[in-house]
mmCIF file of C-alpha atoms in Angstrom:
data_model
loop_
_atom_site.group_PDB
_atom_site.id
_atom_site.type_symbol
_atom_site.label_atom_id
_atom_site.label_comp_id
_atom_site.label_asym_id
_atom_site.label_seq_id
_atom_site.Cartn_x
_atom_site.Cartn_y
_atom_site.Cartn_z
ATOM 1 C CA MET A 1 6.088 -29.403 -4.402
ATOM 2 C CA ALA A 2 7.860 -31.168 -1.634
ATOM 3 C CA ILE A 3 6.976 -30.427 1.963
ATOM 4 C CA ASN A 4 10.114 -30.021 3.949
ATOM 5 C CA TYR A 5 10.425 -30.102 7.676
ATOM 6 C CA PRO A 6 14.009 -29.038 8.354
ATOM 7 C CA ASN A 7 14.039 -30.816 11.652
ATOM 8 C CA GLY A 8 13.000 -34.083 10.089
ATOM 9 C CA LYS A 9 10.125 -34.527 12.278
ATOM 10 C CA LYS A 10 6.629 -35.679 11.114
ATOM 11 C CA PHE A 11 3.931 -32.960 11.146
ATOM 12 C CA ILE A 12 1.689 -33.299 14.123
ATOM 13 C CA PRO A 13 -1.439 -31.135 13.918
ATOM 14 C CA PRO A 14 -1.749 -29.295 17.185
ATOM 15 C CA LYS A 15 -4.962 -29.991 19.034
ATOM 16 C CA ASP A 16 -5.165 -26.900 21.134
ATOM 17 C CA GLN A 17 -5.590 -24.312 18.327
ATOM 18 C CA PRO A 18 -9.070 -22.748 18.253
ATOM 19 C CA ALA A 19 -10.586 -22.625 14.676
ATOM 20 C CA LYS A 20 -10.615 -19.245 13.137
ATOM 21 C CA GLN A 21 -13.384 -17.902 11.013
ATOM 22 C CA THR A 22 -11.975 -16.494 7.699
ATOM 23 C CA ALA A 23 -15.131 -14.223 7.620
ATOM 24 C CA ASN A 24 -14.218 -12.470 10.890
ATOM 25 C CA PRO A 25 -10.545 -11.651 11.045
ATOM 26 C CA LYS A 26 -11.180 -9.027 13.605
ATOM 27 C CA LYS A 27 -12.009 -11.413 16.265
ATOM 28 C CA LYS A 28 -8.778 -11.994 18.098
ATOM 29 C CA LYS A 29 -7.396 -13.074 21.433
ATOM 30 C CA ASP A 30 -4.472 -11.684 23.205
ATOM 31 C CA LEU A 31 -2.178 -14.521 24.326
ATOM 32 C CA SER A 32 1.145 -12.699 24.064
ATOM 33 C CA PHE A 33 3.170 -15.612 25.434
ATOM 34 C CA SER A 34 2.327 -17.833 22.593
ATOM 35 C CA ASN A 35 0.961 -18.126 19.148
ATOM 36 C CA ARG A 36 -2.269 -19.626 20.213
ATOM 37 C CA GLY A 37 -5.357 -17.681 19.144
ATOM 38 C CA LYS A 38 -3.271 -15.282 16.892
ATOM 39 C CA THR A 39 -4.960 -14.327 13.523
ATOM 40 C CA LEU A 40 -2.938 -14.767 10.444
ATOM 41 C CA GLU A 41 -2.993 -10.979 10.125
ATOM 42 C CA ASP A 42 -1.318 -10.854 13.689
ATOM 43 C CA GLU A 43 1.306 -13.230 12.629
ATOM 44 C CA LEU A 44 2.083 -11.488 9.322
ATOM 45 C CA ASN A 45 2.236 -8.158 11.044
ATOM 46 C CA GLU A 46 4.810 -9.414 13.503
ATOM 47 C CA THR A 47 6.779 -11.073 10.828
ATOM 48 C CA ASN A 48 6.824 -7.922 8.763
ATOM 49 C CA ASP A 49 7.809 -5.864 11.757
ATOM 50 C CA TYR A 50 10.711 -8.281 12.257
ATOM 51 C CA TYR A 51 11.805 -7.909 8.613
ATOM 52 C CA LEU A 52 11.564 -4.067 8.952
ATOM 53 C CA GLN A 53 13.628 -3.977 12.136
ATOM 54 C CA LEU A 54 16.325 -6.110 10.685
ATOM 55 C CA GLY A 55 16.401 -4.308 7.428
ATOM 56 C CA LEU A 56 15.470 -7.415 5.525
ATOM 57 C CA ALA A 57 12.366 -5.968 3.634
ATOM 58 C CA VAL A 58 9.900 -3.157 3.823
ATOM 59 C CA ILE A 59 6.419 -4.795 3.674
ATOM 60 C CA HIS A 60 3.259 -3.405 5.227
ATOM 61 C CA LYS A 61 -0.348 -4.248 5.458
ATOM 62 C CA LYS A 62 -2.483 -1.603 3.748
ATOM 63 C CA PRO A 63 -5.167 0.060 5.873
ATOM 64 C CA VAL A 64 -8.733 -1.069 5.324
ATOM 65 C CA PRO A 65 -10.362 1.132 2.701
ATOM 66 C CA LEU A 66 -13.307 3.228 4.156
ATOM 67 C CA GLN A 67 -15.795 5.649 2.786
ATOM 68 C CA ILE A 68 -15.860 8.587 5.179
ATOM 69 C CA VAL A 69 -19.226 10.206 5.312
ATOM 70 C CA LYS A 70 -19.300 12.248 8.599
ATOM 71 C CA VAL A 71 -16.502 13.697 10.725
ATOM 72 C CA GLU A 72 -16.965 15.660 13.874
ATOM 73 C CA TYR A 73 -14.417 18.055 15.191
ATOM 74 C CA PRO A 74 -14.866 18.290 19.007
ATOM 75 C CA SER A 75 -13.046 21.308 20.434
ATOM 76 C CA ARG A 76 -9.532 20.610 21.850
ATOM 77 C CA SER A 77 -9.621 16.883 20.777
ATOM 78 C CA ALA A 78 -8.997 14.754 17.826
ATOM 79 C CA ALA A 79 -11.371 14.577 14.806
ATOM 80 C CA VAL A 80 -13.946 11.768 15.337
ATOM 81 C CA ILE A 81 -15.350 9.892 12.393
ATOM 82 C CA ARG A 82 -19.006 9.327 13.100
ATOM 83 C CA GLU A 83 -20.200 7.657 9.899
ATOM 84 C CA ALA A 84 -18.022 5.575 7.587
ATOM 85 C CA TYR A 85 -18.524 2.390 5.562
ATOM 86 C CA PHE A 86 -16.172 -0.389 4.585
ATOM 87 C CA GLN A 87 -15.263 -0.486 0.858
ATOM 88 C CA ALA A 88 -14.258 -3.412 -1.269
ATOM 89 C CA PRO A 89 -10.387 -3.315 -1.601
ATOM 90 C CA SER A 90 -9.219 -2.933 -5.138
ATOM 91 C CA THR A 91 -5.811 -4.445 -4.353
ATOM 92 C CA THR A 92 -4.292 -7.053 -2.017
ATOM 93 C CA ASP A 93 -3.655 -6.384 1.644
ATOM 94 C CA TYR A 94 0.136 -6.470 1.658
ATOM 95 C CA ASN A 95 2.861 -4.988 -0.448
ATOM 96 C CA GLY A 96 6.398 -3.623 -0.426
ATOM 97 C CA VAL A 97 9.992 -4.061 -1.412
ATOM 98 C CA TRP A 98 12.606 -6.733 -0.750
ATOM 99 C CA ASN A 99 16.028 -6.719 -2.529
ATOM 100 C CA GLY A 100 14.714 -4.267 -5.126
ATOM 101 C CA ARG A 101 11.731 -6.565 -5.885
ATOM 102 C CA TYR A 102 8.157 -5.566 -5.679
ATOM 103 C CA VAL A 103 6.369 -8.012 -3.457
ATOM 104 C CA ASP A 104 2.496 -8.272 -3.331
ATOM 105 C CA PHE A 105 0.304 -10.664 -1.723
ATOM 106 C CA GLU A 106 -3.001 -11.591 -0.153
ATOM 107 C CA ALA A 107 -3.312 -13.657 3.033
ATOM 108 C CA LYS A 108 -6.234 -15.900 3.830
ATOM 109 C CA GLU A 109 -6.893 -18.550 6.583
ATOM 110 C CA THR A 110 -9.534 -21.170 6.557
ATOM 111 C CA GLN A 111 -10.681 -23.544 9.213
ATOM 112 C CA ASN A 112 -11.554 -26.100 6.559
ATOM 113 C CA LYS A 113 -9.378 -29.084 6.926
ATOM 114 C CA THR A 114 -9.216 -30.495 3.357
ATOM 115 C CA SER A 115 -9.654 -27.554 1.031
ATOM 116 C CA PHE A 116 -9.378 -23.786 0.642
ATOM 117 C CA PRO A 117 -12.576 -22.070 -0.540
ATOM 118 C CA LEU A 118 -12.018 -19.637 -3.323
ATOM 119 C CA LYS A 119 -14.908 -17.433 -2.164
ATOM 120 C CA ASN A 120 -12.375 -15.976 0.304
ATOM 121 C CA ILE A 121 -10.746 -14.128 -2.700
ATOM 122 C CA HIS A 122 -12.252 -11.236 -4.658
ATOM 123 C CA ASP A 123 -12.396 -11.085 -8.466
ATOM 124 C CA HIS A 124 -10.509 -7.586 -8.452
ATOM 125 C CA GLN A 125 -7.774 -9.002 -6.241
ATOM 126 C CA ILE A 126 -7.077 -11.686 -8.822
ATOM 127 C CA HIS A 127 -7.033 -8.993 -11.561
ATOM 128 C CA HIS A 128 -4.647 -6.802 -9.365
ATOM 129 C CA MET A 129 -2.173 -9.702 -8.954
ATOM 130 C CA SER A 130 -2.423 -10.408 -12.706
ATOM 131 C CA LYS A 131 -1.441 -6.857 -13.463
ATOM 132 C CA VAL A 132 1.302 -7.067 -10.795
ATOM 133 C CA VAL A 133 2.944 -10.039 -12.458
ATOM 134 C CA LYS A 134 2.673 -8.301 -15.862
ATOM 135 C CA GLN A 135 4.823 -5.559 -14.359
ATOM 136 C CA ASN A 136 7.361 -8.252 -13.274
ATOM 137 C CA GLY A 137 6.365 -7.893 -9.615
ATOM 138 C CA THR A 138 6.117 -10.941 -7.413
ATOM 139 C CA ALA A 139 2.480 -11.869 -6.495
ATOM 140 C CA PHE A 140 1.324 -14.740 -4.405
ATOM 141 C CA MET A 141 -1.107 -15.846 -1.655
ATOM 142 C CA ILE A 142 -0.421 -16.924 1.740
ATOM 143 C CA ILE A 143 -2.800 -19.675 2.927
ATOM 144 C CA ARG A 144 -3.221 -20.721 6.558
ATOM 145 C CA PHE A 145 -4.991 -23.959 7.356
ATOM 146 C CA SER A 146 -5.808 -22.902 10.932
ATOM 147 C CA SER A 147 -6.858 -26.418 12.079
ATOM 148 C CA TRP A 148 -3.442 -27.938 11.107
ATOM 149 C CA GLN A 149 -1.385 -24.679 11.660
ATOM 150 C CA ARG A 150 0.033 -25.262 8.112
ATOM 151 C CA TYR A 151 0.999 -22.199 6.021
ATOM 152 C CA PHE A 152 1.580 -22.111 2.208
ATOM 153 C CA ILE A 153 2.779 -19.664 -0.413
ATOM 154 C CA MET A 154 0.885 -20.235 -3.532
ATOM 155 C CA PRO A 155 2.380 -18.345 -6.581
ATOM 156 C CA PHE A 156 -0.043 -16.332 -8.534
ATOM 157 C CA ASN A 157 0.342 -18.199 -11.615
ATOM 158 C CA GLU A 158 -0.885 -21.373 -9.891
ATOM 159 C CA LEU A 159 -3.637 -19.583 -7.978
ATOM 160 C CA GLU A 160 -4.749 -18.182 -11.392
ATOM 161 C CA VAL A 161 -5.226 -21.904 -12.766
ATOM 162 C CA PHE A 162 -7.586 -22.751 -9.998
ATOM 163 C CA TRP A 163 -9.346 -19.517 -10.285
ATOM 164 C CA ASN A 164 -9.964 -20.054 -14.016
ATOM 165 C CA ARG A 165 -11.066 -23.596 -13.346
ATOM 166 C CA MET A 166 -13.870 -22.188 -11.014
ATOM 167 C CA MET A 167 -14.808 -19.499 -13.475
ATOM 168 C CA THR A 168 -15.240 -21.998 -16.139
ATOM 169 C CA GLY A 169 -17.551 -24.097 -14.027
ATOM 170 C CA GLY A 170 -15.199 -26.262 -12.019
ATOM 171 C CA ARG A 171 -14.842 -26.670 -8.304
ATOM 172 C CA LYS A 172 -15.058 -23.700 -6.159
ATOM 173 C CA SER A 173 -12.137 -24.593 -3.819
ATOM 174 C CA ILE A 174 -8.543 -25.745 -3.974
ATOM 175 C CA THR A 175 -7.931 -29.166 -2.222
ATOM 176 C CA LEU A 176 -5.183 -29.316 0.327
ATOM 177 C CA GLN A 177 -3.370 -31.880 -1.874
ATOM 178 C CA GLU A 178 -3.494 -29.511 -4.742
ATOM 179 C CA ILE A 179 -2.080 -26.865 -2.542
ATOM 180 C CA GLU A 180 0.667 -29.327 -1.424
ATOM 181 C CA GLU A 181 1.549 -29.905 -5.053
ATOM 182 C CA THR A 182 1.532 -26.401 -6.359
ATOM 183 C CA SER A 183 2.799 -24.347 -3.459
ATOM 184 C CA PHE A 184 5.707 -23.777 -1.024
ATOM 185 C CA GLU A 185 5.015 -24.785 2.610
ATOM 186 C CA ILE A 186 6.269 -22.314 5.226
ATOM 187 C CA THR A 187 7.411 -24.061 8.417
ATOM 188 C CA PRO A 188 6.136 -21.858 11.266
ATOM 189 C CA GLY A 189 8.778 -20.741 13.725
ATOM 190 C CA ALA A 190 9.070 -19.023 16.913
ATOM 191 C CA PHE A 191 10.381 -15.729 15.638
ATOM 192 C CA PRO A 192 9.400 -14.632 13.018
ATOM 193 C CA ARG A 193 6.396 -16.832 13.055
ATOM 194 C CA ILE A 194 5.953 -16.976 9.362
ATOM 195 C CA ASP A 195 9.380 -16.636 7.701
ATOM 196 C CA TYR A 196 8.164 -16.283 3.967
ATOM 197 C CA LEU A 197 11.054 -14.262 2.588
ATOM 198 C CA PRO A 198 13.435 -17.139 1.909
ATOM 199 C CA LEU A 199 10.816 -18.908 -0.154
ATOM 200 C CA LEU A 200 10.389 -15.951 -2.522
ATOM 201 C CA ASN A 201 13.622 -16.911 -4.257
ATOM 202 C CA LYS A 202 11.820 -19.931 -5.466
ATOM 203 C CA LEU A 203 8.995 -17.847 -7.089
ATOM 204 C CA MET B 1 18.484 20.312 -12.980
ATOM 205 C CA ALA B 2 17.301 21.966 -16.223
ATOM 206 C CA ILE B 3 13.634 22.827 -16.620
ATOM 207 C CA ASN B 4 12.395 21.612 -19.988
ATOM 208 C CA TYR B 5 9.278 22.704 -21.651
ATOM 209 C CA PRO B 6 8.999 20.511 -24.784
ATOM 210 C CA ASN B 7 6.936 23.023 -26.725
ATOM 211 C CA GLY B 8 9.728 25.706 -26.204
ATOM 212 C CA LYS B 9 7.249 28.114 -24.538
ATOM 213 C CA LYS B 10 8.105 30.165 -21.616
ATOM 214 C CA PHE B 11 6.350 29.229 -18.485
ATOM 215 C CA ILE B 12 3.350 31.484 -17.739
ATOM 216 C CA PRO B 13 1.792 31.068 -14.274
ATOM 217 C CA PRO B 14 -1.920 30.603 -14.814
ATOM 218 C CA LYS B 15 -3.954 33.225 -12.887
ATOM 219 C CA ASP B 16 -7.136 31.354 -12.551
ATOM 220 C CA GLN B 17 -5.915 28.557 -10.230
ATOM 221 C CA PRO B 18 -7.286 28.694 -6.688
ATOM 222 C CA ALA B 19 -4.649 28.226 -4.144
ATOM 223 C CA LYS B 20 -5.007 25.118 -2.312
ATOM 224 C CA GLN B 21 -4.194 24.412 1.346
ATOM 225 C CA THR B 22 -1.801 21.544 1.938
ATOM 226 C CA ALA B 23 -3.389 21.137 5.315
ATOM 227 C CA ASN B 24 -6.752 20.141 3.947
ATOM 228 C CA PRO B 25 -6.432 17.940 0.988
ATOM 229 C CA LYS B 26 -10.059 16.787 1.507
ATOM 230 C CA LYS B 27 -11.525 20.036 0.257
ATOM 231 C CA LYS B 28 -12.096 19.697 -3.413
ATOM 232 C CA LYS B 29 -14.211 20.999 -6.231
ATOM 233 C CA ASP B 30 -15.660 18.976 -8.962
ATOM 234 C CA LEU B 31 -14.878 20.679 -12.270
ATOM 235 C CA SER B 32 -14.669 17.621 -14.402
ATOM 236 C CA PHE B 33 -14.204 19.529 -17.663
ATOM 237 C CA SER B 34 -10.875 21.198 -16.626
ATOM 238 C CA ASN B 35 -8.101 20.712 -14.068
ATOM 239 C CA ARG B 36 -9.100 23.836 -12.203
ATOM 240 C CA GLY B 37 -9.684 23.133 -8.546
ATOM 241 C CA LYS B 38 -8.349 19.627 -8.519
ATOM 242 C CA THR B 39 -6.219 18.610 -5.618
ATOM 243 C CA LEU B 40 -2.832 17.051 -6.350
ATOM 244 C CA GLU B 41 -4.371 13.789 -5.015
ATOM 245 C CA ASP B 42 -7.154 14.013 -7.585
ATOM 246 C CA GLU B 43 -4.510 14.559 -10.380
ATOM 247 C CA LEU B 44 -2.300 11.627 -9.212
ATOM 248 C CA ASN B 45 -5.174 9.232 -8.851
ATOM 249 C CA GLU B 46 -6.273 10.067 -12.430
ATOM 250 C CA THR B 47 -2.688 9.561 -13.690
ATOM 251 C CA ASN B 48 -2.354 6.214 -11.825
ATOM 252 C CA ASP B 49 -5.728 5.110 -13.306
ATOM 253 C CA TYR B 50 -4.435 6.036 -16.756
ATOM 254 C CA TYR B 51 -1.276 4.063 -16.115
ATOM 255 C CA LEU B 52 -3.207 1.077 -14.838
ATOM 256 C CA GLN B 53 -5.700 1.017 -17.716
ATOM 257 C CA LEU B 54 -2.883 1.208 -20.150
ATOM 258 C CA GLY B 55 -0.831 -1.495 -18.379
ATOM 259 C CA LEU B 56 2.081 0.894 -17.776
ATOM 260 C CA ALA B 57 2.280 0.516 -14.003
ATOM 261 C CA VAL B 58 0.407 -0.609 -11.026
ATOM 262 C CA ILE B 59 0.480 2.225 -8.543
ATOM 263 C CA HIS B 60 -2.246 2.914 -5.985
ATOM 264 C CA LYS B 61 -2.787 5.448 -3.143
ATOM 265 C CA LYS B 62 -3.078 3.756 0.134
ATOM 266 C CA PRO B 63 -6.252 4.084 2.207
ATOM 267 C CA VAL B 64 -6.102 6.559 5.109
ATOM 268 C CA PRO B 65 -5.215 4.522 8.223
ATOM 269 C CA LEU B 66 -8.019 4.666 10.941
ATOM 270 C CA GLN B 67 -8.377 3.262 14.273
ATOM 271 C CA ILE B 68 -11.832 1.730 14.340
ATOM 272 C CA VAL B 69 -13.561 1.976 17.772
ATOM 273 C CA LYS B 70 -17.219 1.230 17.211
ATOM 274 C CA VAL B 71 -19.141 -0.578 14.418
ATOM 275 C CA GLU B 72 -22.859 -0.977 14.250
ATOM 276 C CA TYR B 73 -24.573 -3.640 12.199
ATOM 277 C CA PRO B 74 -28.085 -2.440 11.252
ATOM 278 C CA SER B 75 -30.216 -5.329 10.114
ATOM 279 C CA ARG B 76 -30.136 -5.901 6.344
ATOM 280 C CA SER B 77 -27.769 -3.094 5.574
ATOM 281 C CA ALA B 78 -24.005 -2.709 5.505
ATOM 282 C CA ALA B 79 -21.876 -2.276 8.771
ATOM 283 C CA VAL B 80 -21.581 1.401 9.730
ATOM 284 C CA ILE B 81 -18.589 2.624 11.513
ATOM 285 C CA ARG B 82 -19.826 4.884 14.376
ATOM 286 C CA GLU B 83 -16.458 5.877 16.020
ATOM 287 C CA ALA B 84 -13.017 5.949 14.497
ATOM 288 C CA TYR B 85 -9.959 8.208 14.499
ATOM 289 C CA PHE B 86 -7.268 9.112 12.071
ATOM 290 C CA GLN B 87 -3.947 7.594 12.638
ATOM 291 C CA ALA B 88 -0.558 8.843 11.615
ATOM 292 C CA PRO B 89 0.519 7.030 8.475
ATOM 293 C CA SER B 90 3.640 4.900 9.010
ATOM 294 C CA THR B 91 4.454 4.957 5.287
ATOM 295 C CA THR B 92 4.106 7.202 2.332
ATOM 296 C CA ASP B 93 0.822 7.542 0.533
ATOM 297 C CA TYR B 94 1.478 5.936 -2.868
ATOM 298 C CA ASN B 95 3.359 2.721 -3.759
ATOM 299 C CA GLY B 96 3.356 0.059 -6.615
ATOM 300 C CA VAL B 97 5.329 -1.477 -9.378
ATOM 301 C CA TRP B 98 6.551 -0.395 -12.712
ATOM 302 C CA ASN B 99 8.724 -2.563 -14.825
ATOM 303 C CA GLY B 100 9.537 -4.800 -12.034
ATOM 304 C CA ARG B 101 10.795 -1.693 -9.956
ATOM 305 C CA TYR B 102 9.319 -0.819 -6.603
ATOM 306 C CA VAL B 103 8.017 2.714 -6.684
ATOM 307 C CA ASP B 104 7.183 4.651 -3.371
ATOM 308 C CA PHE B 105 6.320 8.258 -3.120
ATOM 309 C CA GLU B 106 4.686 10.921 -1.043
ATOM 310 C CA ALA B 107 2.952 13.856 -2.726
ATOM 311 C CA LYS B 108 2.548 17.309 -1.204
ATOM 312 C CA GLU B 109 1.245 20.459 -2.498
ATOM 313 C CA THR B 110 1.953 24.046 -1.209
ATOM 314 C CA GLN B 111 0.400 27.497 -2.078
ATOM 315 C CA ASN B 112 3.780 29.058 -1.072
ATOM 316 C CA LYS B 113 5.350 30.736 -4.133
ATOM 317 C CA THR B 114 8.956 30.490 -3.151
ATOM 318 C CA SER B 115 9.615 27.653 -0.974
ATOM 319 C CA PHE B 116 8.234 24.240 0.149
ATOM 320 C CA PRO B 117 7.811 23.935 3.930
ATOM 321 C CA LEU B 118 9.245 20.644 5.342
ATOM 322 C CA LYS B 119 6.527 20.594 8.102
ATOM 323 C CA ASN B 120 4.370 19.013 5.540
ATOM 324 C CA ILE B 121 6.329 15.790 5.731
ATOM 325 C CA HIS B 122 6.431 13.398 8.762
ATOM 326 C CA ASP B 123 9.661 12.043 10.402
ATOM 327 C CA HIS B 124 8.399 8.483 9.960
ATOM 328 C CA GLN B 125 7.750 9.064 6.243
ATOM 329 C CA ILE B 126 11.480 10.042 5.807
ATOM 330 C CA HIS B 127 12.491 6.943 7.678
ATOM 331 C CA HIS B 128 10.172 4.838 5.601
ATOM 332 C CA MET B 129 11.666 6.157 2.327
ATOM 333 C CA SER B 130 15.144 5.679 3.700
ATOM 334 C CA LYS B 131 14.319 2.032 4.246
ATOM 335 C CA VAL B 132 12.865 1.678 0.775
ATOM 336 C CA VAL B 133 16.027 3.014 -0.785
ATOM 337 C CA LYS B 134 18.071 0.673 1.344
ATOM 338 C CA GLN B 135 16.010 -2.245 -0.271
ATOM 339 C CA ASN B 136 16.786 -0.815 -3.740
ATOM 340 C CA GLY B 137 13.507 0.679 -4.204
ATOM 341 C CA THR B 138 12.705 3.910 -5.863
ATOM 342 C CA ALA B 139 11.610 6.590 -3.468
ATOM 343 C CA PHE B 140 10.759 10.248 -4.050
ATOM 344 C CA MET B 141 8.459 13.062 -3.438
ATOM 345 C CA ILE B 142 6.138 14.829 -5.827
ATOM 346 C CA ILE B 143 5.795 18.571 -5.021
ATOM 347 C CA ARG B 144 3.178 20.869 -6.520
ATOM 348 C CA PHE B 145 3.487 24.559 -6.345
ATOM 349 C CA SER B 146 -0.241 25.247 -6.663
ATOM 350 C CA SER B 147 0.162 28.946 -7.477
ATOM 351 C CA TRP B 148 2.476 28.246 -10.412
ATOM 352 C CA GLN B 149 1.008 24.780 -11.304
ATOM 353 C CA ARG B 150 4.561 23.536 -11.352
ATOM 354 C CA TYR B 151 5.225 19.962 -10.508
ATOM 355 C CA PHE B 152 8.592 18.443 -9.388
ATOM 356 C CA ILE B 153 9.898 14.993 -8.523
ATOM 357 C CA MET B 154 12.548 15.160 -5.912
ATOM 358 C CA PRO B 155 14.608 12.054 -5.523
ATOM 359 C CA PHE B 156 14.743 10.779 -1.875
ATOM 360 C CA ASN B 157 18.522 11.206 -1.629
ATOM 361 C CA GLU B 158 18.102 15.007 -2.338
ATOM 362 C CA LEU B 159 15.063 15.380 0.045
ATOM 363 C CA GLU B 160 17.197 13.719 2.656
ATOM 364 C CA VAL B 161 19.854 16.415 2.501
ATOM 365 C CA PHE B 162 17.231 19.149 3.064
ATOM 366 C CA TRP B 163 15.715 17.143 5.881
ATOM 367 C CA ASN B 164 19.086 16.732 7.554
ATOM 368 C CA ARG B 165 19.749 20.437 7.122
ATOM 369 C CA MET B 166 16.522 21.229 9.040
ATOM 370 C CA MET B 167 17.266 18.454 11.802
ATOM 371 C CA THR B 168 20.583 20.109 12.296
ATOM 372 C CA GLY B 169 19.247 23.557 12.867
ATOM 373 C CA GLY B 170 19.001 24.778 9.344
ATOM 374 C CA ARG B 171 16.071 26.256 7.475
ATOM 375 C CA LYS B 172 12.761 24.549 7.734
ATOM 376 C CA SER B 173 11.897 24.726 4.016
ATOM 377 C CA ILE B 174 13.345 24.101 0.658
ATOM 378 C CA THR B 175 13.506 27.161 -1.638
ATOM 379 C CA LEU B 176 12.031 26.838 -5.132
ATOM 380 C CA GLN B 177 15.395 27.411 -6.553
ATOM 381 C CA GLU B 178 16.937 24.517 -4.615
ATOM 382 C CA ILE B 179 14.074 22.380 -5.925
ATOM 383 C CA GLU B 180 14.708 23.429 -9.495
ATOM 384 C CA GLU B 181 18.441 22.626 -8.963
ATOM 385 C CA THR B 182 17.794 19.121 -7.464
ATOM 386 C CA SER B 183 14.654 17.802 -8.849
ATOM 387 C CA PHE B 184 13.117 16.923 -12.151
ATOM 388 C CA GLU B 185 10.182 19.034 -13.391
ATOM 389 C CA ILE B 186 7.119 17.431 -14.628
ATOM 390 C CA THR B 187 5.262 19.236 -17.434
ATOM 391 C CA PRO B 188 1.702 19.172 -16.711
ATOM 392 C CA GLY B 189 -0.321 17.699 -19.618
ATOM 393 C CA ALA B 190 -3.965 17.086 -20.564
ATOM 394 C CA PHE B 191 -3.995 13.328 -20.002
ATOM 395 C CA PRO B 192 -2.529 12.165 -18.031
ATOM 396 C CA ARG B 193 -2.098 15.332 -16.046
ATOM 397 C CA ILE B 194 1.137 14.374 -14.266
ATOM 398 C CA ASP B 195 3.056 12.097 -16.369
ATOM 399 C CA TYR B 196 5.754 11.102 -13.924
ATOM 400 C CA LEU B 197 6.790 7.564 -15.109
ATOM 401 C CA PRO B 198 9.176 8.709 -17.914
ATOM 402 C CA LEU B 199 11.070 10.660 -15.233
ATOM 403 C CA LEU B 200 11.695 7.668 -13.120
ATOM 404 C CA ASN B 201 14.262 6.476 -15.495
ATOM 405 C CA LYS B 202 16.521 9.342 -14.502
ATOM 406 C CA LEU B 203 16.299 8.580 -10.810
#
């Protein structure tokens, strides 16, 4: 699909963006005066807060699922969890409602420059999105190429094609060109940073 | 609203149901051959699993939100969270999609026999449900009177009336009779235990 820059400018990859590891989304810097160093999660949380404040949509990130094993109750203070383990999520990270529509997505960033590795996605997340679409929900993936500061919305039905290609022995990633051809590009703005809602009308 | 028992039988409160504390939903017994001792959360998770397996709806309980402070990475084993704290949830516990509709609810049980205390609900959960309804989502509360094994779906617009009554100095609970008059009763079954989906058409 066409890449549109509303201001007519040619895309210039910023050079001062530190590359982010997809594997470690918790590593973040706090540079509140700019978007430099922000994780995709930070940017989406801010965008969703903006939508919430303006009454445009109610979309939240789900908490990380944990198996809690041991909790202590110190006197006169809050309960402290002393032993817990990360669990594999059975759904995507984000969901909510917009104009009566159920919206459900996963967000992933990569520092790769030419392709998006599918190992970033879990099998059960694909199954979950497939079920959402069967219930007439809107499911998609937001991909950030951190090196280029480029953002895409890939509809689930397109993602599923690439997933099935991998599952039948094909390549384990989606090339940037394939993403350009099958996804909608989000032009990053100042506020909100990732204004993805208007693109959902095209899905 | 009318209380319907499809089999025409008069409701007989079961005597062997242990009362459950709303304040401690984590306390549970495992009696897999019966519904005795099951928390409302157990029952709803089973019901939602049933809906998921049959492709009827995609509704999940959200994980408990935690603030993670300290994580250890023992060699050759999974990361262990060594310090974390419970956070107040900013949304309801359950959401998902059913026939394209966004579904969002909170579930609460009480061992009270004649009324449901509103202290079980948080202010921000009311605000969240209000925003969901403004986005044309379906929001409601499932209430279990554990002593009677009676279950109700209260639409958010009804819940809001009782909430506002409390906020303007009125009573801090909803009487069982008021619930009978404003809510839809779910007849508990064997499988799924709490078949709430058919009632959503009435909301």
